[in-house]
Tab-separated table of C-alpha atoms and ligand atoms in Angstrom:
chain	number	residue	atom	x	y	z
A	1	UNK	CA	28.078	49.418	-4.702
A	2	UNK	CA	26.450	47.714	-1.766
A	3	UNK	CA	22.913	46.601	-2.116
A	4	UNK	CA	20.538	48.909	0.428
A	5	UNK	CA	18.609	45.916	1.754
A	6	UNK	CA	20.591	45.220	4.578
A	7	UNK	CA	20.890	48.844	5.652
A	8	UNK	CA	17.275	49.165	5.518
A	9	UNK	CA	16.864	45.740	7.788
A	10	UNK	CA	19.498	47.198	9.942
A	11	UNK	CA	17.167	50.709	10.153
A	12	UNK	CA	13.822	48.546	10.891
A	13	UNK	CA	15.229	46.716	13.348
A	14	UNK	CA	16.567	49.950	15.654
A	15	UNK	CA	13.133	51.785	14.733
A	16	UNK	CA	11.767	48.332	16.304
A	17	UNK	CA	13.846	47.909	19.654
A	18	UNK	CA	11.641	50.047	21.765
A	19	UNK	CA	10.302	48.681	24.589
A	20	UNK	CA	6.616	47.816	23.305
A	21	UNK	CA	5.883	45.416	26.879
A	22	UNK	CA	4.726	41.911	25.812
A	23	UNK	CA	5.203	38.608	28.008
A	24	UNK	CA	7.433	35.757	27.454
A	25	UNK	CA	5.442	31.880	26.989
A	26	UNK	CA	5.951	30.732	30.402
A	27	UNK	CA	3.982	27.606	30.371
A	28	UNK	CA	6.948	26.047	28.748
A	29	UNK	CA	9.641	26.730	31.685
A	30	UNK	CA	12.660	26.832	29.290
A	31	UNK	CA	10.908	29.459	27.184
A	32	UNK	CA	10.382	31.654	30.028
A	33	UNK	CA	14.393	32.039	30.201
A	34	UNK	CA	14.825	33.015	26.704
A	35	UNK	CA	16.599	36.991	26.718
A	36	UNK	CA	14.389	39.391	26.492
A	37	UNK	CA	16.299	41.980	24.304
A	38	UNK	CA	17.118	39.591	21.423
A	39	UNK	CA	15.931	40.618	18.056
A	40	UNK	CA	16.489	39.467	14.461
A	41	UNK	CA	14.791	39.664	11.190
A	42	UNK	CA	16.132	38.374	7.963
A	43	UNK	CA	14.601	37.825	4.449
A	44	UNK	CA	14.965	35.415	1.161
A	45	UNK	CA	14.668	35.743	-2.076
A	46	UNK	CA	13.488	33.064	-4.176
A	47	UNK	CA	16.810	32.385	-5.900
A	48	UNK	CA	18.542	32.072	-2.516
A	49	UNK	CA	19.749	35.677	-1.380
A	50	UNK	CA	19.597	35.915	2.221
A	51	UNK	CA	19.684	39.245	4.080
A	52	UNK	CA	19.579	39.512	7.808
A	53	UNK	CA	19.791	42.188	10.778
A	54	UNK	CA	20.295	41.748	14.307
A	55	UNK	CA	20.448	37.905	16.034
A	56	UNK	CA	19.577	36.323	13.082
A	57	UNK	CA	22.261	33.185	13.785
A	58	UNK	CA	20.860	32.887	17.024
A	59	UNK	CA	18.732	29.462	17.394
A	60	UNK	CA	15.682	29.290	19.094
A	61	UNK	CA	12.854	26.547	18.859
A	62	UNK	CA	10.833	26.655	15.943
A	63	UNK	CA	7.551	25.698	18.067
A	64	UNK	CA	4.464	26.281	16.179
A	65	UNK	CA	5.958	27.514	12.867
A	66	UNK	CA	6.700	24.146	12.145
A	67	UNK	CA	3.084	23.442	12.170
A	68	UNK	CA	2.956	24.494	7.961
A	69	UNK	CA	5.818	23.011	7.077
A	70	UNK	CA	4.581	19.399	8.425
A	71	UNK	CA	0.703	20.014	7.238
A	72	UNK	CA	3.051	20.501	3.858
A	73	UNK	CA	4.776	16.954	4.191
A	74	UNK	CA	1.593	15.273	5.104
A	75	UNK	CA	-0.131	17.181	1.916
A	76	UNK	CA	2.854	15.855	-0.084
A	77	UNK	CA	2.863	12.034	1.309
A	78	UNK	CA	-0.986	11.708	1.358
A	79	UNK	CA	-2.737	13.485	-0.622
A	80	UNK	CA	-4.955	16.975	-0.302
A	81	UNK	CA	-8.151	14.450	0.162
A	82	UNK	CA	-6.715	12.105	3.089
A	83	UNK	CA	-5.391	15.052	5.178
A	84	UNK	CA	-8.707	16.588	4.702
A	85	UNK	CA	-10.757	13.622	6.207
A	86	UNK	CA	-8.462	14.435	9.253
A	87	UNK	CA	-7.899	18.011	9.370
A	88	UNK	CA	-10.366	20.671	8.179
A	89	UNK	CA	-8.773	24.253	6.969
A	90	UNK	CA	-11.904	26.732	8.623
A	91	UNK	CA	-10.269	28.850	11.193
A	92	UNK	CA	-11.171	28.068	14.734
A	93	UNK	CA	-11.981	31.666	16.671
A	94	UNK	CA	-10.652	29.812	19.423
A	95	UNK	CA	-7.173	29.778	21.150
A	96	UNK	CA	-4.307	27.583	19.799
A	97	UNK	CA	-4.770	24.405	22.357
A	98	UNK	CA	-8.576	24.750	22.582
A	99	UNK	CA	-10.188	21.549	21.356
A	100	UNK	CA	-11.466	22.496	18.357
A	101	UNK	CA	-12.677	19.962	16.762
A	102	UNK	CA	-15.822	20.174	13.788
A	103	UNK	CA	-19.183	18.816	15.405
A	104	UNK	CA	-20.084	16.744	12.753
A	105	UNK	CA	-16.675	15.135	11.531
A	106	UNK	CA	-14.709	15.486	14.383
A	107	UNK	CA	-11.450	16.376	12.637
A	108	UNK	CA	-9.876	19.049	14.263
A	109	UNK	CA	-10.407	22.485	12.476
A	110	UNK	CA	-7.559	23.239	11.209
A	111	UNK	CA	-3.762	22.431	11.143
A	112	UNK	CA	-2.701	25.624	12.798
A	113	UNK	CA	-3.260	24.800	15.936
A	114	UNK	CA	-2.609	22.427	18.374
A	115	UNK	CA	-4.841	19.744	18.216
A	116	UNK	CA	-4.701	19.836	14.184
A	117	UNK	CA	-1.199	19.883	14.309
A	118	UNK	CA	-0.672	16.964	16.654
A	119	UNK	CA	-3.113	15.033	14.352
A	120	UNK	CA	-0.808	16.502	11.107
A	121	UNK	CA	2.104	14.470	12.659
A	122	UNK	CA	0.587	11.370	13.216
A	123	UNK	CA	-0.262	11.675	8.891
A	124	UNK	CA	3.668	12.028	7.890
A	125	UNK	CA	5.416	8.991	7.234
A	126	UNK	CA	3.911	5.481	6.709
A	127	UNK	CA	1.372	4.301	9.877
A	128	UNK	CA	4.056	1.592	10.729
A	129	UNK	CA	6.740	3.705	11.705
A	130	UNK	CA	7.151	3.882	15.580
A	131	UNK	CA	7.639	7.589	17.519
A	132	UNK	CA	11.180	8.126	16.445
A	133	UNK	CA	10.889	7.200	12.832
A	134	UNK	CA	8.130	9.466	12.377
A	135	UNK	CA	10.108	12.064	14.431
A	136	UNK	CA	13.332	11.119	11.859
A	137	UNK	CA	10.853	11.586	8.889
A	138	UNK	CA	9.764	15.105	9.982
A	139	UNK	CA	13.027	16.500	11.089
A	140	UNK	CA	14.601	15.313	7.317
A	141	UNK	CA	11.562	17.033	5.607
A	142	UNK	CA	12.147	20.414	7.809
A	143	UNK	CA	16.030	20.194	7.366
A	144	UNK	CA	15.220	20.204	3.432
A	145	UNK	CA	12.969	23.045	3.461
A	146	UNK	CA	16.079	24.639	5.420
A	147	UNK	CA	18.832	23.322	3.275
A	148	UNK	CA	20.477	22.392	6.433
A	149	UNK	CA	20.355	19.436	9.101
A	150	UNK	CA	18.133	20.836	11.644
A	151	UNK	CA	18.507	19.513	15.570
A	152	UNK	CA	16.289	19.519	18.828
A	153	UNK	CA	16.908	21.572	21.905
A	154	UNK	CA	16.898	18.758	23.988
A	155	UNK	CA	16.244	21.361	27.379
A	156	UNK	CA	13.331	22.811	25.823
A	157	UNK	CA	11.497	19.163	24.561
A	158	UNK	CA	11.988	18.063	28.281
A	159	UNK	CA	10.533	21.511	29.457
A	160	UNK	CA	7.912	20.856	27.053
A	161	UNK	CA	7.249	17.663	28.163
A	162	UNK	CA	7.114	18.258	31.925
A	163	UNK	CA	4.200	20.735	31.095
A	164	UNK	CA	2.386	18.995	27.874
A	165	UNK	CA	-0.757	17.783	29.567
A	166	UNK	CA	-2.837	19.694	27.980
A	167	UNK	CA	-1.789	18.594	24.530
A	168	UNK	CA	-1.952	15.028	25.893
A	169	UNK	CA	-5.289	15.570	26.442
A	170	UNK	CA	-5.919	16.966	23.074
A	171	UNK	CA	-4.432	13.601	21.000
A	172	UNK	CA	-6.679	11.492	23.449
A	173	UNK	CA	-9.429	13.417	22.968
A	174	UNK	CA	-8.886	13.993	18.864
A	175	UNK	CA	-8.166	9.460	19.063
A	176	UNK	CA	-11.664	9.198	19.950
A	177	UNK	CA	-13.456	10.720	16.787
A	178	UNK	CA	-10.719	8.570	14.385
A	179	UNK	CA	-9.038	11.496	13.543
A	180	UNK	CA	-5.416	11.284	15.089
A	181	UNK	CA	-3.837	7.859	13.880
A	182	UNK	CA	-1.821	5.862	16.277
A	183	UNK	CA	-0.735	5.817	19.891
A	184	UNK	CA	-1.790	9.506	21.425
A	185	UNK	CA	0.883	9.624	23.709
A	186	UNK	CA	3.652	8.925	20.891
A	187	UNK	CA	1.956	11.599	18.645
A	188	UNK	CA	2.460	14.040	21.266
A	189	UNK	CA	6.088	13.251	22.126
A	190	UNK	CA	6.463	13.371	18.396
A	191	UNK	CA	4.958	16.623	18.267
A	192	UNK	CA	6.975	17.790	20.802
A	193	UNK	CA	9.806	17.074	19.498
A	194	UNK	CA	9.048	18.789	16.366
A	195	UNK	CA	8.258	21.918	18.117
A	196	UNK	CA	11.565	21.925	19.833
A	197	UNK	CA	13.418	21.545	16.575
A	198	UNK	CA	15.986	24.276	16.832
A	199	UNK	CA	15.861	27.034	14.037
A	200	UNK	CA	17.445	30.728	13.456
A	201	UNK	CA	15.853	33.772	11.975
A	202	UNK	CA	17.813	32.910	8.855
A	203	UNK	CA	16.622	29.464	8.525
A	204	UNK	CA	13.109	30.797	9.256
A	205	UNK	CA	13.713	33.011	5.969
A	206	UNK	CA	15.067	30.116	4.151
A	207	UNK	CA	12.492	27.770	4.834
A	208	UNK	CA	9.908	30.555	3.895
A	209	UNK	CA	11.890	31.305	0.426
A	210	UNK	CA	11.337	27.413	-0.452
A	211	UNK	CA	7.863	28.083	0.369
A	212	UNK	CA	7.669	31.405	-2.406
A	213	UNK	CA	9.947	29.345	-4.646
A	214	UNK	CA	6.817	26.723	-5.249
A	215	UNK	CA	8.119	24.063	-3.457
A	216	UNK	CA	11.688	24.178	-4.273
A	217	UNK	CA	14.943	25.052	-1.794
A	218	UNK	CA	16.834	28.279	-3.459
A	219	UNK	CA	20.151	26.497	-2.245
A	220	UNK	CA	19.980	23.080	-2.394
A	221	UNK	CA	17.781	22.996	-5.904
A	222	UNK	CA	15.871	20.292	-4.575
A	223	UNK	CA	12.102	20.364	-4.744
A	224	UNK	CA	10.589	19.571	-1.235
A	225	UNK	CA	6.747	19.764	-2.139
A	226	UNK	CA	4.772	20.504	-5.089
A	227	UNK	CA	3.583	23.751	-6.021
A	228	UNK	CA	-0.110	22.881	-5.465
A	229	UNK	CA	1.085	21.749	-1.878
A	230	UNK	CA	2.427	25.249	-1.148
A	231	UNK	CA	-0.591	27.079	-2.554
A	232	UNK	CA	-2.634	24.514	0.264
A	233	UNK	CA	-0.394	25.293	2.945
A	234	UNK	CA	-0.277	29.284	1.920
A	235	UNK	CA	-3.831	29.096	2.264
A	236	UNK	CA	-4.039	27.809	5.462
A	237	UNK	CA	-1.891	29.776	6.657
A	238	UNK	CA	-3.678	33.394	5.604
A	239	UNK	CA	-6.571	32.225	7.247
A	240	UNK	CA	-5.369	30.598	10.333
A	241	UNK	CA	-1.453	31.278	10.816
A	242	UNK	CA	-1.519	33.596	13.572
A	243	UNK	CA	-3.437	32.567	16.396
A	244	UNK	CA	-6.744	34.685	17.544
A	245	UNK	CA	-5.217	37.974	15.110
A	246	UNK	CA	-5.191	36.293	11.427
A	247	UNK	CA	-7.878	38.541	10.066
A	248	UNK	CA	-6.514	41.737	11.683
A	249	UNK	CA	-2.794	40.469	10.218
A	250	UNK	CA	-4.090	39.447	7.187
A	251	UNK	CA	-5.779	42.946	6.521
A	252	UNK	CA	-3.036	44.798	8.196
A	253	UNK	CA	0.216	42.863	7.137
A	254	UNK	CA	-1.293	41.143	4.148
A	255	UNK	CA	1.386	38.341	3.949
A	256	UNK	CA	0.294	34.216	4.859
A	257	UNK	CA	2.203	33.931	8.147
A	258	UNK	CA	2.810	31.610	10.949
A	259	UNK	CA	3.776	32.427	14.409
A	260	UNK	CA	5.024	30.720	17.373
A	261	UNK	CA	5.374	30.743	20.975
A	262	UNK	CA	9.209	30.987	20.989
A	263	UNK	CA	8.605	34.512	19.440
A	264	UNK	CA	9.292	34.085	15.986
A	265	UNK	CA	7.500	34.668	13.050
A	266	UNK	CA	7.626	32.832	9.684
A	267	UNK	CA	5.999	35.238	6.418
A	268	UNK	CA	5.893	34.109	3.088
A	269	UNK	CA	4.800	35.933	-0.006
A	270	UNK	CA	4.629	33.950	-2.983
A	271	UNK	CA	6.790	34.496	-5.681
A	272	UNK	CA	8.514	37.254	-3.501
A	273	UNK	CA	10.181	36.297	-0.629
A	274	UNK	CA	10.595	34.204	2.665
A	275	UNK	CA	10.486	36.218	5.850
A	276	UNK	CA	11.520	35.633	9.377
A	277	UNK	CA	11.809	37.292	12.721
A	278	UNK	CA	12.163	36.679	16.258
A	279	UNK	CA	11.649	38.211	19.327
A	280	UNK	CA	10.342	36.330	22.768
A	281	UNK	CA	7.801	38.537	24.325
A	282	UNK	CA	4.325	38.195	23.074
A	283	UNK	CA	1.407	40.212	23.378
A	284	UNK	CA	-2.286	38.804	24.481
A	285	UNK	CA	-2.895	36.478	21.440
A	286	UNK	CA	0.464	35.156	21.025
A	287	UNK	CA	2.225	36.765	18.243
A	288	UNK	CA	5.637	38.157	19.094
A	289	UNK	CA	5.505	41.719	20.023
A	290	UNK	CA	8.105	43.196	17.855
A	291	UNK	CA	7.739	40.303	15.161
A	292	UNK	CA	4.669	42.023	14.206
A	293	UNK	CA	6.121	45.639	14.164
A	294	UNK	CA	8.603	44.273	11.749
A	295	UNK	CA	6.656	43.125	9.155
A	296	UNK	CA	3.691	45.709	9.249
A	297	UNK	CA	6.495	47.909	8.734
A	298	UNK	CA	8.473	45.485	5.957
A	299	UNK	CA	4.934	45.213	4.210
A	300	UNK	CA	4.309	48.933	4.353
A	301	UNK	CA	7.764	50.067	3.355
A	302	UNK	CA	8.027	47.620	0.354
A	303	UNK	CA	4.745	46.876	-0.992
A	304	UNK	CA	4.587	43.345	0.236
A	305	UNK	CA	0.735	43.308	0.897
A	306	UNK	CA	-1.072	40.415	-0.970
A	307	UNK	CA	-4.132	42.130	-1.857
A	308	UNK	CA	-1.987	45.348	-3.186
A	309	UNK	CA	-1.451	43.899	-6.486
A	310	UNK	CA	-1.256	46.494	-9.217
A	311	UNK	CA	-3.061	45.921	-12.744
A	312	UNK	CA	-0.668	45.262	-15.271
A	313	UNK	CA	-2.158	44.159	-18.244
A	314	UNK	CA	-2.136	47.462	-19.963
A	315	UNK	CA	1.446	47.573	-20.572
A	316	UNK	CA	1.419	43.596	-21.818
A	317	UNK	CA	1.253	45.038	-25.633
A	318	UNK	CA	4.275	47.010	-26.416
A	319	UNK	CA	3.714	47.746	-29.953
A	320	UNK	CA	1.518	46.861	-32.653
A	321	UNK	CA	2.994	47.948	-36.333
A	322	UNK	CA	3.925	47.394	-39.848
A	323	UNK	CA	6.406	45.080	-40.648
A	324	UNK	CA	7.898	44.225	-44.201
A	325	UNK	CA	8.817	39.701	-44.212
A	326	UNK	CA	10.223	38.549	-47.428
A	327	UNK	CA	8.371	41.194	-49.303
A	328	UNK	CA	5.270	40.752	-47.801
A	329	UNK	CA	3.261	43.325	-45.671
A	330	UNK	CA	3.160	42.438	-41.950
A	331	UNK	CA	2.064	43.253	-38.793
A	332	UNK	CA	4.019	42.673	-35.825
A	333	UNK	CA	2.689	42.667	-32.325
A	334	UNK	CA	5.425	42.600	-29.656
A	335	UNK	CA	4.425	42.029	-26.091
A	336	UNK	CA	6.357	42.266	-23.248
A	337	UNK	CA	6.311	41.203	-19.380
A	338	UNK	CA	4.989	38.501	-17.887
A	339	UNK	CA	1.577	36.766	-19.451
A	340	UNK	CA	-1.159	35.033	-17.645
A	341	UNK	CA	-4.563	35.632	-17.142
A	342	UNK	CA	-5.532	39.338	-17.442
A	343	UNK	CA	-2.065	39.913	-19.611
A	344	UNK	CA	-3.184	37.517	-22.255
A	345	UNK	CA	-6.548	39.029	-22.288
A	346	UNK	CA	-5.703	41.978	-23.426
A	347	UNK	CA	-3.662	40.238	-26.284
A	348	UNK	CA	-6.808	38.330	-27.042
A	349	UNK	CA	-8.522	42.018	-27.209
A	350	UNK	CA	-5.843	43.377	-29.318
A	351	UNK	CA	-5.779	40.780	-32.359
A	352	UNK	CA	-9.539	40.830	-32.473
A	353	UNK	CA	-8.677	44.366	-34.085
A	354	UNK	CA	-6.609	42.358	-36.587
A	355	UNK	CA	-8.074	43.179	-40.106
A	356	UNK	CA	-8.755	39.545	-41.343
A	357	UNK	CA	-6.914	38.531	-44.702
A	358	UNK	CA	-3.940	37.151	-45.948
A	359	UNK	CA	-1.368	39.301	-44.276
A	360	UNK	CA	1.150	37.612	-41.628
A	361	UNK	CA	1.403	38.488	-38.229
A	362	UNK	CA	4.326	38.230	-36.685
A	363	UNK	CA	4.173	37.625	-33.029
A	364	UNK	CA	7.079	39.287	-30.858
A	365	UNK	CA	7.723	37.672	-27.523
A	366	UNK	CA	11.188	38.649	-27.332
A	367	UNK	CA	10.930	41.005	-24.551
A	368	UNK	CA	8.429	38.535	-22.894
A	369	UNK	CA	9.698	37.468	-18.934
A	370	UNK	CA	7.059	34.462	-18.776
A	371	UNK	CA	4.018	32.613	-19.880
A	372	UNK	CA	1.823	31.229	-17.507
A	373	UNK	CA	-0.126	28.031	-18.414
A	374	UNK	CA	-3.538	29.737	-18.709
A	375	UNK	CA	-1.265	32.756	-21.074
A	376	UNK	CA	0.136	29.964	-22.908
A	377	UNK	CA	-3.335	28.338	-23.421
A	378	UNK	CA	-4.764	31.777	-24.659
A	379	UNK	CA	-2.052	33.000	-26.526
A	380	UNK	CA	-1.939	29.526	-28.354
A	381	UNK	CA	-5.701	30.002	-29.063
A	382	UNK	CA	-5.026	33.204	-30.336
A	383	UNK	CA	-2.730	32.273	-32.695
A	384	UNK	CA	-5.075	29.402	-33.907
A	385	UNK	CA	-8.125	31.852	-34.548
A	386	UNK	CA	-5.669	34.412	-36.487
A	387	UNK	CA	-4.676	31.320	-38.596
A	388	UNK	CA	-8.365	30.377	-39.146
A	389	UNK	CA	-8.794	34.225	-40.276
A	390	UNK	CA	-6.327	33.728	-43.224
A	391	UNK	CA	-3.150	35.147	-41.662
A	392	UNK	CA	-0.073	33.090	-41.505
A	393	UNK	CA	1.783	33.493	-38.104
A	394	UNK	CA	5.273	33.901	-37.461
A	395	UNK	CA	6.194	33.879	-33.661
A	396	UNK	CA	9.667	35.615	-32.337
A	397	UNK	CA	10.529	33.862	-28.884
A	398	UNK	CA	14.149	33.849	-27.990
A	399	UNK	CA	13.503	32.716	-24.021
A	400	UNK	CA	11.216	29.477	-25.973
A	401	UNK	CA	8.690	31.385	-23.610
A	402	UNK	CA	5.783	30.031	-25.807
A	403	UNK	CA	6.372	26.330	-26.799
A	404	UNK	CA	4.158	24.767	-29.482
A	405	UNK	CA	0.864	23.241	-28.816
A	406	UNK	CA	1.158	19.194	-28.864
A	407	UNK	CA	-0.707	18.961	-32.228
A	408	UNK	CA	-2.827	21.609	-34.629
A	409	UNK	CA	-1.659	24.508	-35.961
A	410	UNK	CA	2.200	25.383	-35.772
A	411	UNK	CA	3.014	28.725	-36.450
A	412	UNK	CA	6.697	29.426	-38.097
A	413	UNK	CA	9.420	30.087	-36.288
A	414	UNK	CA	11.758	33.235	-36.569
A	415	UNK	CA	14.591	34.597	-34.400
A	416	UNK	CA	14.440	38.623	-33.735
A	417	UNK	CA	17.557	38.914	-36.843
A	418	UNK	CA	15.311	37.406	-39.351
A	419	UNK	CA	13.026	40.432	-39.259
B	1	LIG	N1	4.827	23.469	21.415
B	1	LIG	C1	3.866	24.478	21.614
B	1	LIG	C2	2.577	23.873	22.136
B	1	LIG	O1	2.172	22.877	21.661
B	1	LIG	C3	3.635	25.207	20.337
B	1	LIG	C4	2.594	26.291	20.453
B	1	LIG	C5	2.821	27.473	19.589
B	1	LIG	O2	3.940	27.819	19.219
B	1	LIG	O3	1.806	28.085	19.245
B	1	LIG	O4	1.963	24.350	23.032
């Protein structure tokens, strides 16, 4: 059999040609060329399966969908608390090379847009390095996020920088509250540079799937930021990934996004998948025309809206029963699924029916998937208080879904033939 996906990607794409208008970015000259008609969109799972329709090996520049992956390097190298003395995370309601910058702290508002992400930049690698180190440094983190060696487009960088006043202004003007560290000029070459790192729809899905893998490239195996870095970035980017339009995307699309000028569009959903498209012409606020047809119609079609999360705690206890263990009366209470929060509360709900006394419980986790830290906490807990009640506790857990706690109470161990 062959897997539907790419068929489907293949159907999205031709229900997506149309011509829907839209401008190419022509204050960067070299953008203005790019071909009108090209079209790609591919996606990534977190264990590395890429699927793709249309261009998708085409390169283009990645321009501002870099902008999360360095805020994510910066998070890594300094710390949540020293990027936040620089760059705030409140949205700006302004366009992406406005000076934004907060009144009373004068950090630019957020790393999403131009003069955040210049001052981003200037916070990767050590303040010694000159323009091309720090350059080096943030093409080597992108390249692991892709799993490949990424390159410039050396035409577009010089088309940039023919045209990059604006943004020259912006690192001047961020210098002078003590935000932007180092030489403005060499920030914004920097910058540049980074924006004009060249990229394909593919990549754009990898990159993304490293991002819903917690911080860890599907491919390569090698973690590029921590999970708590991702969550950050993710963050930022619901609230301020695509341009002027984030709240309309957010409620529409429902999946933390980035776009950029070049056309494309970067969409991660955690967990779930990286997502990619690209397309040049934009509409009014930026966003790539058909990029945004794609995945309103990938989040409709497959469910991928972040809010849309169904309950699922009333399945988490499979079966609660009678159970005969070396003579003894038991009662066994198998769970299944995943457990975290609202899973393990309704475990916590279903022992409290428990009659207290001497008989052992046997706790099934065999067809468990995966414990979460706060499930593991609770379920732990649980298994403390039953012990406290009288019961003895036996716990089945083939997948070692449910380690021991580090000291107190240690229930027995028994594998699924022993009962
Ligand atoms: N290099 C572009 C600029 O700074 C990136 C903008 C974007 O993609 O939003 O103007």
């Amino acid at each position: 059999m062959r897997t539907p996906v790419p068929d489907y990607l293949e159907q999205v794409l031709t229900e997506c040609h149309g011509d829907e208008g839209g401008e190419r970015a022509d204050y960067i000259p070299e953008l203005a060329q790019a071909p009108l008609d090209r079209l790609a969109v591919a996606l990534c799972t977190p264990d590395g399966t890429l699927y793709s329709a249309g261009d998708a090996d085409v390169e283009f520049t990645i321009q501002s969908a870099s902008k999360p992956f360095v805020y994510a390097l910066a998070l890594e190298e300094r710390g949540w608390k020293d990027v936040y003395s620089h760059v705030g995370t409140e949205p700006s309601g302004e366009a992406f090379n406005e000076i934004s910058l907060e009144p009373e702290s004068g950090r630019p508002r957020n790393p999403m847009i131009n003069i955040g992400a210049i001052t981003t930049h200037s916070l990767v690698g050590s303040p010694e390095l000159d323009a091309d180190e720090r350059f080096e440094h943030v093409r080597a983190g992108l390249s692991a996020f892709a799993g490949r060696e990424l390159a410039v487009d050396e035409a577009v960088f010089a088309s940039e920088m023919e045209t990059a006043d604006r943004n020259r202004s912006l690192a001047y003007m961020v210098r002078t509250t003590g935000a932007l560290i180092g030489d403005p000029l060499d920030q914004v070459e920097g910058y540049t540079r980074q924006c004009s790192i060249a990229v394909t729809t593919a990549d754009l899905a990898m990159m993304g799937a490293t991002l819903a893998n917690a911080g860890v490239n599907p491919i390569s195996g090698k973690r590029v930021v921590s999970p708590l870095v991702v969550r950050q970035v993710l963050s930022v980017m619901t609230t301020c990934g695509m341009y002027d339009a984030a709240g309309d995307w957010i409620s529409a699309v429902g999946i933390p996004a980035k776009s950029g000028v070049s056309g494309c569009i970067l969409g991660v959903l955690p967990g779930q998948v990286g997502i990619g498209t690209f397309s040049p012409a934009l509409d009014s606020v930026g966003n790539s025309v058909r990029g945004v047809q794609i995945c309103q119609r990938l989040s409709d079609d497959m469910g991928l809206h972040l809010m849309g999360a169904v309950p699922s705690g009333q399945h988490t206890v499979r079966d609660i029963g009678p159970l005969t263990l070396d003579g003894r009366e038991a009662t066994r209470v198998q769970l299944q699924g995943v457990v975290r929060f609202s899973e393990a509360e309704r475990v916590m709900r279903a022992l409290t029916e428990l009659p207290e006394g001497p008989d052992p419980v046997v706790l099934d986790l065999s067809r468990v998937a995966q414990v979460d830290q706060v499930g593991r906490r609770m379920l732990l807990e649980g298994v403390r208080r039953l012990h406290l009640d009288g019961h003895d506790i036996a716990i089945v857990d083939p997948e070692d879904a449910l380690p021991d706690p580090d000291e107190g109470y240690r229930p027995t161990r028994l594998s699924l033939g022993e009962l």
